[in-house]
Every structure is written in C-alpha cells, then in structure tokens.
Amino acid sequence: MKFVDVGNARSLPGLRLVLTTGVPGPWGEAAKGICHVKRLPYVAVRQEGGGENAALAAWTGQTSAPVAVWNDEPPRTTSLGILFLAERLAPDPPLLPDDADERARMLGYCHEIIGEQGLGWSRRLMLLHPILAAAGEHAPPAIARMASKYGYSAEAAEAAPWRVVAILRMLAAQLDRQRIAGRSYLIGTRFSALDVYWAAFAAMIEPLPEEQCPMPAGLRGLYTATGPVRDALDPALLAHRDFIYREHIGLPVDCLDER
Ligand SMILES: N[C@@H](CCC(=O)N[C@@H](CS)C(=O)NCC(=O)O)C(=O)O
C-alpha cells in the first residue's frame, strides 16, 4: 500500500491513519479493518516500528501506531479512540452493540485482546523476551525502545504465556456460547469490532498463510506460537478468524510499503 510521511500528512484534510509499515501489526490491521468495513477513506501515514519516530511524536505526542487524525481534531492514539472516531464518521455499519450490557461485555473482551496486559501486549512481551534475555543492555535500539514502552520485565514476560492461554480459553468459551445460541459472531447478533480485533490479533498466534498475508519471514516465525499458547487456540477461533476476513475485512492483507 502507499504511505506518506508524517511531514506531508500533517497538513492534509480528512482522515489520516498512521500505521507501522511492512508488518501486519494487529492494532494497525484492526484499525484498517474498521475503516474498510465502514468504507472510510484515509491516507496511510508511515510509522517505523521500534523507530525514533520524532516527527510522529511532534504531531501526536507519542511514537506508536496506529493513530487516527481527523482534520484538525486531537489525534486518537488508542484503538478504542480510533473505533469511536470511526463510529462517529461512518455510523453504518455500527461496530458496537446497541444493548448497554452487551456493549459493556464486548468492550471488556476487546480490552483483553487489544489493551495493556491483553493478548497482543502479552504476546509482544513473549517475542521480546529471548532477544532481551540474550542481549541485555546491548539489545538493538528498536527492541530496547519497545521494551521500555510496553512494560517489559523478565517477570512480566514469563507470566505472559499464561495470560494469553487464559484469554484464548475465555474467547473460545464465548464463541461456543454464541454458537449454542445460534449466533455467528463473538458478541450479540451482529458483526462487531470485537470480531475485527480477534481476527487481526490471531496473527500473533497463527498468522494467515503467506499468500493471504505476505510478511517478513522472521516476523512470521516470531508471530507463530508454539507450546501451551498454540495448544490453547481452539480451531473454532481460527475458523472464526478466517470467516471474518473472508466475509468482512477482505484479503489479502496489504501492509508492505510500495515506496
Ligand atoms: N496504544 C495503542 C497500541 C499501541 C501499540 O501497541 N502499538 C504498537 C503496535 S505493533 C507499535 O506501534 N509498535 C511499534 C513501536 O512502538 O514503534 C492502541 O491502543 O491502539
């Protein structure tokens, strides 16, 4: 896909979506998926994963992706901030349940996938751990930056697989309750952002095949879970991921930078 630099994006009107280039980062892929299903056009803006991203810091007050910026409104730097902005800009189709109780439960599940100490956060600690354990203070700057931004400690990394296992089991149980109730989605009776988040974050357990999601081979190896985490991935959750990409988000995933 085509990206523009922060310097060129800042003065543009409309929706700008800052994304890590070259990798299917699940937070970014979910933000792209939300825009896709809502048919919200945006300009993709380059963020360098683990990079200094000084121009992004000057624009948005932080260095991570994704970020959504609408006209001259404050940047939305959290996934839920991006979701609620998208809901406002393109209410149809709605990606949150109308029922308050369902919505509260849905947002709780979303946090377990996208939020601090959630599935993506914990998988990231697992990926950083062997590199930091081997290199210590001599770790590459990109790894050191991510370790300090995203709560790395050896203790947190060692606890992380069990958090992922528990979240995968919880999601499998929820999907099964929905199946028994004759429902096709993770919450309520219709497609929601929870389905998008699950589909995107499943990449950090088992990435989509290369023809559906080209990515650097090293990253594919890192993302592919083994051991108890892989064992905790219910085949029904993987089938749900495939269904959501096929029916709603679309394939192939396009994240490579066409410079
Ligand atoms: N706060 C963000 C998540 C931010 C985040 O974890 N971003 C990662 C996604 S892989 C990132 O930018 N990593 C590369 C970096 O920090 O340079 C949200 O709620 O969406």
PDB file of N, CA and C in Angstrom, residues 11 124 133 141 196 232:
ATOM      1  N   SER A  11      -0.516  18.370   7.067  1.00  0.00           N
ATOM      2  CA  SER A  11      -1.323  19.487   6.554  1.00  0.00           C
ATOM      3  C   SER A  11      -2.518  19.015   5.716  1.00  0.00           C
ATOM      4  N   ARG A 124       3.577  -9.759  22.696  1.00  0.00           N
ATOM      5  CA  ARG A 124       4.740  -8.912  22.392  1.00  0.00           C
ATOM      6  C   ARG A 124       5.830  -9.114  23.453  1.00  0.00           C
ATOM      7  N   ALA A 133      16.735 -11.236  26.841  1.00  0.00           N
ATOM      8  CA  ALA A 133      17.434 -12.126  27.784  1.00  0.00           C
ATOM      9  C   ALA A 133      18.849 -12.397  27.280  1.00  0.00           C
ATOM     10  N   PRO A 141      18.499  -0.890  19.353  1.00  0.00           N
ATOM     11  CA  PRO A 141      17.692   0.229  19.859  1.00  0.00           C
ATOM     12  C   PRO A 141      16.185   0.033  19.659  1.00  0.00           C
ATOM     13  N   VAL A 196     -13.437  -8.008  14.613  1.00  0.00           N
ATOM     14  CA  VAL A 196     -12.287  -7.451  13.878  1.00  0.00           C
ATOM     15  C   VAL A 196     -11.017  -7.600  14.721  1.00  0.00           C
ATOM     16  N   ALA A 232      -3.676 -23.794  23.179  1.00  0.00           N
ATOM     17  CA  ALA A 232      -4.898 -23.177  23.721  1.00  0.00           C
ATOM     18  C   ALA A 232      -5.756 -22.545  22.625  1.00  0.00           C
TER      19      ALA A 232
END
